[in-house]
Amino acid sequence: MIVVVDYGVNNLASVVRALGATGHEVTLSPDPEVVGRASRVVMPGVGHFKQAAENLGRSGLGDAVREVSASGRPVLGICLGLQLFFARSEEAPDVPGLGLLAGEVVKFRTDLHVPHVGWARVDPTPAGKRHAAAAALFEGEPPFFYHVHSYHPDAVPEADVLGTADYGEVFPTLVGHGNVLGAQFHPEKSQKAGLALLDAFARWNP
Amino acid sequence: MLARRIIPCLDVANGRVVKGIHFESLRDAGDPVEQGAHYDAEGADELVFLDIAASYESRSTTLDMVSRVADRLFIPFTVGGGIRTVEDAGRVLRAGADKVAINTAAVRDPGLVRRLADSFGSQCVVVAVDSRRVEGRDVVMVTGGREPTDRDAVEWAADLEERGAGEVLLTSMDRDGTLSGYDLALTSAVASAVRIPVIASGGAGKLEDLADALAAGAHGVLAASIFHFRGSSLPEARAYLKSRGYPVRP
């Protein structure tokens, strides 16, 4: 069973619905025990890094996600959920994230209007083209994914960057290391390409 | 690089999609849930749902409809009509919308724009500006186009950006439903006055019109008549814009 972590942020229902639409069994849970027993875990989220990180700490859900990740089961972070996989974000430098991925989260340094909102083309990296869950996305023309964010991953080791987007600066928008996968964009709002990624994650055996 | 957006719009009254001319003479255009799912499958970049009846009594019916449309959508979903408070917006977002569109309420209570942006983020706040050409001025209209205000559309759009709006949905009432093309002068004037995305609306009748609006500075094009009545399909629109050199989704 795929468990979507309910840690008191918005935008969870659409992720549950999109995973359900790909034909996989999925449930939403705020219970660390349920999350800890999941076969795979999805951490979505829209909101502020500080509140979200504090919720994860207080509820025990952060430890449960760490436990799932440490045991080698697949873990997917979406948007703020992905940002929380890093140890640090400029949005709340004093509040640690989960530290599942190397790198950090920084604010856009572009003159373009922020937040970055819309369908951005995602170009694969060599690592992305080889990645078991991501490779299928990159077989034809580069796909577009729906982004809504003011912060993005940065200083991610090259081998962990699977796809990049360009908004005044090129930034990693699909990242992964071992059994951890993360999308800065919203697959649940990215129609076919997004559903394909969720389906690939649900079948992935890292 | 962001793709330019093609956005079908569902004007909904009494549970049905309708489409009029200059906001009047409404004609039936189907079931909102079916139409929404159809546009999602055809590759719409976003869907806008405007409850144009928006009466107080019908509010819970509309929320139910919004949630049934949202169940079949895997693209961003904007809902407007009758949203006057942060609580109204919260209900619509919980029903499955990703963004809310406000119009009359923003004119009557401009502070609402900031309160919504603070509560949900500016990316959630679309302000619809309905404009009508009156004696050489682009006048902002409210209450579904029935009442003129003393505001100028270009100045109002700039003011909205300052107040935290994430996007302007700019409708030319003069062109609405006429299939005679977007008001390009208006689109261009508003797009150069703000940095937030401007969605052009009102008048799309053929694929060239979509390209013309993008050339005038619109970030996206909203259309109803040409898609509802199947004059043009979304795949045709995408292919056409791509052939004109605009970045669109494959």
Tab-separated table of C-alpha atoms in Angstrom:
chain	number	residue	atom	x	y	z
A	1	MET	CA	0.000	0.000	0.000
A	2	ILE	CA	1.223	3.482	-0.923
A	3	VAL	CA	0.762	5.898	1.950
A	4	VAL	CA	0.507	9.639	1.365
A	5	VAL	CA	1.747	11.444	4.459
A	6	ASP	CA	-0.818	13.831	5.953
A	7	TYR	CA	1.322	16.276	7.926
A	8	GLY	CA	-1.093	19.189	8.072
A	9	VAL	CA	-0.327	20.920	4.775
A	10	ASN	CA	-2.512	21.609	1.764
A	11	ASN	CA	-2.875	19.863	-1.558
A	12	LEU	CA	-2.981	16.249	-0.418
A	13	ALA	CA	-6.297	15.143	-1.921
A	14	SER	CA	-5.218	15.738	-5.514
A	15	VAL	CA	-2.119	13.578	-5.021
A	16	VAL	CA	-4.213	10.745	-3.582
A	17	ARG	CA	-6.638	11.078	-6.496
A	18	ALA	CA	-3.888	11.061	-9.126
A	19	LEU	CA	-2.213	7.987	-7.629
A	20	GLY	CA	-5.624	6.299	-7.491
A	21	ALA	CA	-6.208	7.173	-11.154
A	22	THR	CA	-3.064	5.248	-12.105
A	23	GLY	CA	-4.690	2.150	-10.611
A	24	HIS	CA	-2.607	1.783	-7.465
A	25	GLU	CA	-3.900	1.306	-3.951
A	26	VAL	CA	-3.282	4.428	-1.930
A	27	THR	CA	-4.286	5.847	1.409
A	28	LEU	CA	-3.797	9.165	3.186
A	29	SER	CA	-2.619	8.956	6.788
A	30	PRO	CA	-1.514	11.256	9.613
A	31	ASP	CA	-0.418	8.230	11.688
A	32	PRO	CA	3.362	7.604	11.991
A	33	GLU	CA	2.738	3.880	12.523
A	34	VAL	CA	0.776	3.571	9.278
A	35	VAL	CA	3.457	5.543	7.439
A	36	GLY	CA	6.199	3.394	8.992
A	37	ARG	CA	4.535	0.211	7.715
A	38	ALA	CA	3.893	1.526	4.174
A	39	SER	CA	5.328	-0.311	1.181
A	40	ARG	CA	6.109	3.104	-0.287
A	41	VAL	CA	5.553	6.664	0.852
A	42	VAL	CA	4.641	9.925	-0.891
A	43	MET	CA	5.179	13.266	0.813
A	44	PRO	CA	3.365	16.050	-1.105
A	45	GLY	CA	2.760	19.522	0.205
A	46	VAL	CA	2.250	23.172	-0.420
A	47	GLY	CA	3.069	25.597	2.364
A	48	HIS	CA	5.914	27.024	4.440
A	49	PHE	CA	9.060	24.991	5.174
A	50	LYS	CA	9.164	26.021	8.827
A	51	GLN	CA	5.638	24.984	9.783
A	52	ALA	CA	5.871	21.805	7.749
A	53	ALA	CA	9.232	20.769	9.251
A	54	GLU	CA	7.934	21.488	12.738
A	55	ASN	CA	4.783	19.436	12.072
A	56	LEU	CA	6.918	16.540	10.870
A	57	GLY	CA	9.039	16.698	14.020
A	58	ARG	CA	6.176	17.078	16.477
A	59	SER	CA	3.977	14.355	14.975
A	60	GLY	CA	6.671	11.707	14.619
A	61	LEU	CA	5.922	11.560	10.883
A	62	GLY	CA	9.416	12.808	10.033
A	63	ASP	CA	10.982	9.853	11.876
A	64	ALA	CA	8.550	7.474	10.190
A	65	VAL	CA	9.526	8.733	6.726
A	66	ARG	CA	13.231	8.464	7.674
A	67	GLU	CA	12.622	4.890	8.793
A	68	VAL	CA	10.913	3.960	5.503
A	69	SER	CA	13.747	5.579	3.581
A	70	ALA	CA	16.461	3.873	5.650
A	71	SER	CA	14.836	0.479	5.050
A	72	GLY	CA	15.181	0.945	1.280
A	73	ARG	CA	11.481	1.319	0.475
A	74	PRO	CA	10.655	3.900	-2.232
A	75	VAL	CA	9.993	7.451	-1.054
A	76	LEU	CA	8.696	10.296	-3.245
A	77	GLY	CA	8.648	13.971	-2.283
A	78	ILE	CA	6.599	16.520	-4.203
A	79	CYS	CA	7.189	20.297	-4.103
A	80	LEU	CA	7.487	21.261	-0.422
A	81	GLY	CA	7.613	17.529	0.375
A	82	LEU	CA	10.788	17.255	-1.718
A	83	GLN	CA	12.251	20.403	-0.157
A	84	LEU	CA	11.795	18.803	3.262
A	85	PHE	CA	14.005	15.881	2.126
A	86	PHE	CA	16.986	18.251	2.239
A	87	ALA	CA	18.645	19.198	5.489
A	88	ARG	CA	18.309	22.938	5.003
A	89	SER	CA	16.190	25.565	3.263
A	90	GLU	CA	16.716	29.303	2.931
A	91	GLU	CA	13.025	29.658	3.705
A	92	ALA	CA	13.718	28.665	7.327
A	93	PRO	CA	17.481	28.264	7.838
A	94	ASP	CA	17.146	27.428	11.542
A	95	VAL	CA	14.708	24.559	11.096
A	96	PRO	CA	16.283	21.328	9.849
A	97	GLY	CA	14.671	19.169	7.183
A	98	LEU	CA	14.890	15.383	7.033
A	99	GLY	CA	18.318	15.215	5.413
A	100	LEU	CA	17.484	12.339	3.037
A	101	LEU	CA	19.144	14.085	0.082
A	102	ALA	CA	22.427	15.955	-0.281
A	103	GLY	CA	22.117	19.617	-1.239
A	104	GLU	CA	19.916	22.427	0.007
A	105	VAL	CA	16.923	24.569	-0.910
A	106	VAL	CA	17.391	28.174	-2.054
A	107	LYS	CA	15.198	31.013	-3.231
A	108	PHE	CA	15.128	31.911	-6.952
A	109	ARG	CA	17.823	34.451	-7.728
A	110	THR	CA	16.281	35.593	-11.007
A	111	ASP	CA	14.872	38.954	-12.042
A	112	LEU	CA	11.851	37.122	-13.430
A	113	HIS	CA	8.617	37.191	-11.503
A	114	VAL	CA	8.562	34.830	-8.510
A	115	PRO	CA	6.770	32.495	-7.737
A	116	HIS	CA	7.573	30.478	-10.815
A	117	VAL	CA	4.138	29.286	-11.892
A	118	GLY	CA	3.325	27.277	-14.968
A	119	TRP	CA	4.253	24.455	-17.284
A	120	ALA	CA	8.037	24.273	-17.525
A	121	ARG	CA	9.953	22.028	-19.873
A	122	VAL	CA	12.027	19.476	-17.990
A	123	ASP	CA	15.241	18.417	-19.684
A	124	PRO	CA	16.769	15.093	-18.695
A	125	THR	CA	20.315	14.736	-17.449
A	126	PRO	CA	22.364	11.622	-18.333
A	127	ALA	CA	21.487	10.318	-14.845
A	128	GLY	CA	17.797	10.961	-15.529
A	129	LYS	CA	17.911	8.987	-18.766
A	130	ARG	CA	19.362	6.037	-16.866
A	131	HIS	CA	17.095	6.250	-13.808
A	132	ALA	CA	14.758	3.250	-13.523
A	133	ALA	CA	11.689	5.329	-12.549
A	134	ALA	CA	12.414	8.474	-14.585
A	135	ALA	CA	13.879	7.171	-17.853
A	136	ALA	CA	10.511	6.449	-19.484
A	137	LEU	CA	9.496	10.130	-19.146
A	138	PHE	CA	12.399	11.195	-21.295
A	139	GLU	CA	12.016	8.881	-24.274
A	140	GLY	CA	10.387	11.407	-26.633
A	141	GLU	CA	10.357	15.194	-26.634
A	142	PRO	CA	11.166	16.633	-23.200
A	143	PRO	CA	7.987	16.670	-21.095
A	144	PHE	CA	6.454	19.742	-19.459
A	145	PHE	CA	5.511	19.664	-15.793
A	146	TYR	CA	3.410	22.102	-13.781
A	147	HIS	CA	5.503	24.107	-11.306
A	148	VAL	CA	4.414	26.449	-8.495
A	149	HIS	CA	7.292	27.527	-6.248
A	150	SER	CA	9.604	30.282	-5.036
A	151	TYR	CA	12.371	27.981	-3.732
A	152	HIS	CA	14.191	25.155	-5.473
A	153	PRO	CA	16.855	22.488	-4.831
A	154	ASP	CA	20.455	23.615	-5.199
A	155	ALA	CA	23.973	22.209	-4.737
A	156	VAL	CA	22.634	18.726	-5.462
A	157	PRO	CA	25.397	16.245	-6.432
A	158	GLU	CA	25.429	15.865	-10.210
A	159	ALA	CA	24.639	12.145	-10.065
A	160	ASP	CA	21.403	12.907	-8.151
A	161	VAL	CA	20.042	15.471	-10.631
A	162	LEU	CA	17.656	13.660	-13.001
A	163	GLY	CA	15.954	16.596	-14.710
A	164	THR	CA	16.358	20.374	-14.861
A	165	ALA	CA	14.164	23.326	-15.738
A	166	ASP	CA	15.151	26.839	-16.735
A	167	TYR	CA	13.585	29.951	-15.233
A	168	GLY	CA	16.209	32.653	-15.388
A	169	GLU	CA	18.549	30.004	-13.981
A	170	VAL	CA	18.773	26.268	-14.557
A	171	PHE	CA	17.707	24.376	-11.453
A	172	PRO	CA	17.259	20.699	-10.523
A	173	THR	CA	13.544	19.881	-10.612
A	174	LEU	CA	13.657	16.073	-10.586
A	175	VAL	CA	16.173	14.551	-8.213
A	176	GLY	CA	16.851	11.122	-6.800
A	177	HIS	CA	19.318	9.150	-4.767
A	178	GLY	CA	18.939	5.422	-4.139
A	179	ASN	CA	15.327	4.773	-3.134
A	180	VAL	CA	14.494	8.467	-2.727
A	181	LEU	CA	12.877	10.411	-5.565
A	182	GLY	CA	11.755	14.032	-5.547
A	183	ALA	CA	9.924	16.381	-7.895
A	184	GLN	CA	9.880	20.140	-7.431
A	185	PHE	CA	6.887	20.189	-9.788
A	186	HIS	CA	3.407	18.770	-9.282
A	187	PRO	CA	2.961	15.445	-11.099
A	188	GLU	CA	-0.642	15.328	-9.864
A	189	LYS	CA	-1.317	18.507	-11.880
A	190	SER	CA	0.804	17.598	-14.910
A	191	GLN	CA	-1.685	15.444	-16.779
A	192	LYS	CA	-0.205	12.530	-18.783
A	193	ALA	CA	3.445	13.183	-17.991
A	194	GLY	CA	2.641	13.556	-14.304
A	195	LEU	CA	0.478	10.459	-14.100
A	196	ALA	CA	3.232	8.534	-15.912
A	197	LEU	CA	5.743	9.588	-13.260
A	198	LEU	CA	3.418	8.606	-10.403
A	199	ASP	CA	2.762	5.252	-12.057
A	200	ALA	CA	6.490	4.686	-12.583
A	201	PHE	CA	7.129	5.493	-8.917
A	202	ALA	CA	4.400	3.080	-7.813
A	203	ARG	CA	6.049	0.260	-9.815
A	204	TRP	CA	9.650	1.189	-9.052
A	205	ASN	CA	11.848	-1.316	-7.221
A	206	PRO	CA	15.057	0.531	-6.412
B	1	MET	CA	10.994	28.190	-20.198
B	2	LEU	CA	7.277	28.270	-19.516
B	3	ALA	CA	4.793	26.939	-22.002
B	4	ARG	CA	2.106	29.345	-23.143
B	5	ARG	CA	-1.222	28.171	-21.769
B	6	ILE	CA	-4.410	27.278	-23.595
B	7	ILE	CA	-7.286	27.461	-21.147
B	8	PRO	CA	-10.838	26.369	-21.871
B	9	CYS	CA	-13.352	28.169	-19.697
B	10	LEU	CA	-16.581	26.737	-18.339
B	11	ASP	CA	-19.146	29.420	-17.552
B	12	VAL	CA	-21.568	27.546	-15.345
B	13	ALA	CA	-25.154	28.484	-14.478
B	14	ASN	CA	-27.658	26.209	-12.770
B	15	GLY	CA	-25.438	23.171	-13.152
B	16	ARG	CA	-24.815	23.549	-16.889
B	17	VAL	CA	-22.036	25.012	-18.998
B	18	VAL	CA	-23.398	28.004	-20.880
B	19	LYS	CA	-21.943	30.474	-23.321
B	20	GLY	CA	-23.315	33.843	-24.310
B	21	ILE	CA	-22.452	36.912	-26.328
B	22	HIS	CA	-21.400	40.068	-24.444
B	23	PHE	CA	-22.268	38.044	-21.299
B	24	GLU	CA	-25.905	37.625	-22.472
B	25	SER	CA	-28.069	35.347	-24.690
B	26	LEU	CA	-26.782	32.233	-22.956
B	27	ARG	CA	-26.733	28.970	-24.869
B	28	ASP	CA	-26.280	25.507	-23.361
B	29	ALA	CA	-22.848	23.938	-23.809
B	30	GLY	CA	-23.040	20.727	-21.841
B	31	ASP	CA	-22.350	19.137	-18.499
B	32	PRO	CA	-19.453	20.684	-16.532
B	33	VAL	CA	-18.027	17.361	-15.327
B	34	GLU	CA	-18.039	15.834	-18.818
B	35	GLN	CA	-16.695	18.990	-20.438
B	36	GLY	CA	-13.940	19.303	-17.837
B	37	ALA	CA	-12.845	15.690	-18.284
B	38	HIS	CA	-12.958	16.091	-22.056
B	39	TYR	CA	-10.669	19.130	-21.969
B	40	ASP	CA	-8.285	17.432	-19.535
B	41	ALA	CA	-8.000	14.454	-21.871
B	42	GLU	CA	-7.493	16.712	-24.898
B	43	GLY	CA	-4.509	18.354	-23.234
B	44	ALA	CA	-5.833	21.647	-21.847
B	45	ASP	CA	-3.131	23.379	-19.795
B	46	GLU	CA	-5.598	24.510	-17.175
B	47	LEU	CA	-9.348	24.740	-16.676
B	48	VAL	CA	-11.318	27.746	-15.485
B	49	PHE	CA	-14.774	27.311	-13.966
B	50	LEU	CA	-16.830	30.452	-13.447
B	51	ASP	CA	-20.102	30.198	-11.587
B	52	ILE	CA	-21.810	33.019	-13.433
B	53	ALA	CA	-25.090	32.686	-11.555
B	54	ALA	CA	-23.268	32.691	-8.206
B	55	SER	CA	-26.342	33.217	-6.130
B	56	TYR	CA	-26.037	32.769	-2.408
B	57	GLU	CA	-28.586	29.932	-2.396
B	58	SER	CA	-26.721	27.885	-4.973
B	59	ARG	CA	-23.359	28.030	-3.138
B	60	SER	CA	-23.338	24.489	-1.776
B	61	THR	CA	-24.530	23.065	-5.099
B	62	THR	CA	-21.644	24.834	-6.797
B	63	LEU	CA	-19.110	23.448	-4.308
B	64	ASP	CA	-20.406	19.966	-5.005
B	65	MET	CA	-20.083	20.565	-8.744
B	66	VAL	CA	-16.539	21.947	-8.299
B	67	SER	CA	-15.528	18.839	-6.442
B	68	ARG	CA	-17.029	16.545	-9.076
B	69	VAL	CA	-15.188	18.422	-11.839
B	70	ALA	CA	-11.941	18.335	-9.818
B	71	ASP	CA	-12.239	14.552	-9.412
B	72	ARG	CA	-11.686	14.127	-13.139
B	73	LEU	CA	-8.929	16.733	-13.621
B	74	PHE	CA	-5.164	16.346	-13.502
B	75	ILE	CA	-4.354	19.899	-14.482
B	76	PRO	CA	-4.550	23.178	-12.536
B	77	PHE	CA	-8.116	24.213	-11.812
B	78	THR	CA	-9.304	27.789	-11.227
B	79	VAL	CA	-12.745	28.482	-9.788
B	80	GLY	CA	-14.535	31.820	-9.571
B	81	GLY	CA	-17.969	33.263	-8.931
B	82	GLY	CA	-19.365	34.574	-5.687
B	83	ILE	CA	-16.106	34.446	-3.694
B	84	ARG	CA	-16.197	37.363	-1.264
B	85	THR	CA	-14.132	36.269	1.719
B	86	VAL	CA	-11.077	34.228	2.694
B	87	GLU	CA	-13.507	31.620	4.061
B	88	ASP	CA	-15.348	31.391	0.708
B	89	ALA	CA	-12.007	30.894	-1.031
B	90	GLY	CA	-10.956	28.240	1.487
B	91	ARG	CA	-14.128	26.256	0.806
B	92	VAL	CA	-13.540	26.342	-2.943
B	93	LEU	CA	-9.899	25.269	-2.525
B	94	ARG	CA	-10.903	22.413	-0.223
B	95	ALA	CA	-13.445	21.319	-2.820
B	96	GLY	CA	-10.548	20.773	-5.230
B	97	ALA	CA	-9.660	24.103	-6.849
B	98	ASP	CA	-6.006	25.119	-7.107
B	99	LYS	CA	-6.693	28.818	-7.602
B	100	VAL	CA	-9.614	31.128	-6.956
B	101	ALA	CA	-10.767	33.900	-9.252
B	102	ILE	CA	-12.358	37.020	-7.803
B	103	ASN	CA	-13.816	39.960	-9.635
B	104	THR	CA	-16.558	42.139	-8.136
B	105	ALA	CA	-15.354	41.410	-4.605
B	106	ALA	CA	-11.868	42.735	-5.434
B	107	VAL	CA	-13.326	46.045	-6.641
B	108	ARG	CA	-15.647	46.410	-3.644
B	109	ASP	CA	-13.016	45.285	-1.133
B	110	PRO	CA	-9.503	45.637	-2.610
B	111	GLY	CA	-7.968	44.481	0.698
B	112	LEU	CA	-9.380	41.028	-0.048
B	113	VAL	CA	-6.642	40.448	-2.645
B	114	ARG	CA	-3.904	40.805	-0.014
B	115	ARG	CA	-5.801	38.732	2.542
B	116	LEU	CA	-6.184	35.916	0.022
B	117	ALA	CA	-2.522	36.149	-0.994
B	118	ASP	CA	-1.434	36.040	2.657
B	119	SER	CA	-3.682	33.077	3.383
B	120	PHE	CA	-3.056	30.914	0.322
B	121	GLY	CA	-0.103	32.448	-1.554
B	122	SER	CA	-0.338	34.817	-4.494
B	123	GLN	CA	-0.123	31.928	-6.982
B	124	CYS	CA	-3.622	31.006	-5.771
B	125	VAL	CA	-5.166	34.397	-6.468
B	126	VAL	CA	-6.474	35.182	-9.931
B	127	VAL	CA	-8.246	38.483	-10.368
B	128	ALA	CA	-10.684	38.619	-13.234
B	129	VAL	CA	-10.941	42.035	-14.844
B	130	ASP	CA	-13.931	42.539	-17.130
B	131	SER	CA	-13.387	45.551	-19.327
B	132	ARG	CA	-15.667	47.480	-21.632
B	133	ARG	CA	-14.678	50.306	-23.960
B	134	VAL	CA	-16.624	53.438	-22.970
B	135	GLU	CA	-15.861	56.815	-24.534
B	136	GLY	CA	-12.265	55.893	-25.316
B	137	ARG	CA	-11.547	54.370	-21.904
B	138	ASP	CA	-11.230	50.733	-20.827
B	139	VAL	CA	-13.694	50.671	-17.944
B	140	VAL	CA	-13.701	47.911	-15.339
B	141	MET	CA	-17.139	46.321	-15.115
B	142	VAL	CA	-18.518	44.341	-12.160
B	143	THR	CA	-21.449	42.096	-11.227
B	144	GLY	CA	-21.120	39.975	-14.322
B	145	GLY	CA	-20.664	42.959	-16.623
B	146	ARG	CA	-23.801	44.763	-15.508
B	147	GLU	CA	-22.258	47.681	-13.596
B	148	PRO	CA	-19.525	50.054	-14.698
B	149	THR	CA	-16.988	51.307	-12.151
B	150	ASP	CA	-14.777	54.392	-12.191
B	151	ARG	CA	-11.683	52.241	-12.596
B	152	ASP	CA	-9.462	52.022	-15.653
B	153	ALA	CA	-8.586	48.428	-16.568
B	154	VAL	CA	-4.853	49.038	-17.053
B	155	GLU	CA	-4.431	50.977	-13.813
B	156	TRP	CA	-6.537	48.455	-11.938
B	157	ALA	CA	-4.387	45.556	-13.174
B	158	ALA	CA	-1.220	47.314	-11.985
B	159	ASP	CA	-2.874	47.991	-8.638
B	160	LEU	CA	-3.854	44.324	-8.346
B	161	GLU	CA	-0.267	43.202	-8.833
B	162	GLU	CA	0.828	45.521	-5.989
B	163	ARG	CA	-1.866	44.023	-3.808
B	164	GLY	CA	-0.593	40.485	-4.313
B	165	ALA	CA	-2.614	39.077	-7.205
B	166	GLY	CA	-0.858	36.188	-8.915
B	167	GLU	CA	-2.511	36.505	-12.276
B	168	VAL	CA	-4.919	38.723	-14.208
B	169	LEU	CA	-7.698	37.163	-16.235
B	170	LEU	CA	-8.540	39.958	-18.645
B	171	THR	CA	-11.864	39.748	-20.441
B	172	SER	CA	-13.009	42.147	-23.093
B	173	MET	CA	-16.777	42.270	-22.757
B	174	ASP	CA	-17.011	43.921	-26.152
B	175	ARG	CA	-15.468	40.862	-27.753
B	176	ASP	CA	-17.027	38.173	-25.515
B	177	GLY	CA	-18.714	35.481	-27.601
B	178	THR	CA	-18.312	37.439	-30.844
B	179	LEU	CA	-15.549	35.194	-32.279
B	180	SER	CA	-14.026	38.394	-33.702
B	181	GLY	CA	-10.637	38.105	-31.982
B	182	TYR	CA	-9.249	39.290	-28.653
B	183	ASP	CA	-8.975	43.001	-27.873
B	184	LEU	CA	-5.267	43.178	-28.664
B	185	ALA	CA	-4.773	46.834	-27.712
B	186	LEU	CA	-6.231	46.158	-24.276
B	187	THR	CA	-4.259	42.925	-23.857
B	188	SER	CA	-1.034	44.629	-24.814
B	189	ALA	CA	-1.644	47.645	-22.545
B	190	VAL	CA	-2.366	45.447	-19.510
B	191	ALA	CA	0.458	42.983	-20.220
B	192	SER	CA	3.001	45.804	-20.379
B	193	ALA	CA	1.709	47.333	-17.149
B	194	VAL	CA	2.287	44.208	-14.973
B	195	ARG	CA	4.885	41.470	-14.457
B	196	ILE	CA	2.373	38.819	-13.405
B	197	PRO	CA	0.856	36.639	-16.125
B	198	VAL	CA	-2.066	38.054	-18.085
B	199	ILE	CA	-4.598	35.647	-19.542
B	200	ALA	CA	-6.441	37.066	-22.536
B	201	SER	CA	-10.141	36.338	-22.763
B	202	GLY	CA	-13.109	37.346	-24.865
B	203	GLY	CA	-13.432	37.019	-28.598
B	204	ALA	CA	-11.359	34.000	-29.669
B	205	GLY	CA	-12.929	32.704	-32.858
B	206	LYS	CA	-10.080	31.121	-34.775
B	207	LEU	CA	-6.615	29.768	-34.080
B	208	GLU	CA	-4.889	32.903	-35.401
B	209	ASP	CA	-6.602	34.863	-32.629
B	210	LEU	CA	-4.814	32.764	-30.013
B	211	ALA	CA	-1.421	33.531	-31.566
B	212	ASP	CA	-2.272	37.232	-31.863
B	213	ALA	CA	-3.046	37.454	-28.145
B	214	LEU	CA	0.272	35.799	-27.274
B	215	ALA	CA	2.038	38.219	-29.608
B	216	ALA	CA	0.311	41.064	-27.749
B	217	GLY	CA	1.922	39.857	-24.508
B	218	ALA	CA	-0.632	37.459	-23.019
B	219	HIS	CA	0.837	34.517	-21.156
B	220	GLY	CA	-2.153	32.354	-21.808
B	221	VAL	CA	-5.312	32.371	-23.842
B	222	LEU	CA	-8.715	31.562	-22.491
B	223	ALA	CA	-11.449	30.499	-24.842
B	224	ALA	CA	-14.892	29.016	-24.590
B	225	SER	CA	-16.948	29.185	-27.770
B	226	ILE	CA	-14.346	27.810	-30.175
B	227	PHE	CA	-13.715	24.795	-27.982
B	228	HIS	CA	-17.236	24.100	-26.645
B	229	PHE	CA	-18.848	23.999	-30.004
B	230	ARG	CA	-15.907	22.050	-31.410
B	231	GLY	CA	-14.904	24.580	-34.013
B	232	SER	CA	-11.313	23.862	-33.045
B	233	SER	CA	-9.871	21.179	-30.858
B	234	LEU	CA	-7.133	21.700	-28.305
B	235	PRO	CA	-4.637	19.507	-30.198
B	236	GLU	CA	-5.187	21.691	-33.275
B	237	ALA	CA	-4.691	24.826	-31.214
B	238	ARG	CA	-1.444	23.476	-29.741
B	239	ALA	CA	-0.128	22.403	-33.125
B	240	TYR	CA	-0.976	25.781	-34.592
B	241	LEU	CA	0.725	27.769	-31.832
B	242	LYS	CA	3.752	25.516	-32.056
B	243	SER	CA	3.955	26.135	-35.809
B	244	ARG	CA	3.940	29.855	-35.022
B	245	GLY	CA	6.960	29.369	-32.757
B	246	TYR	CA	5.311	29.579	-29.344
B	247	PRO	CA	6.425	27.147	-26.650
B	248	VAL	CA	3.492	24.848	-25.939
B	249	ARG	CA	3.226	21.441	-24.349
B	250	PRO	CA	3.749	18.519	-26.731
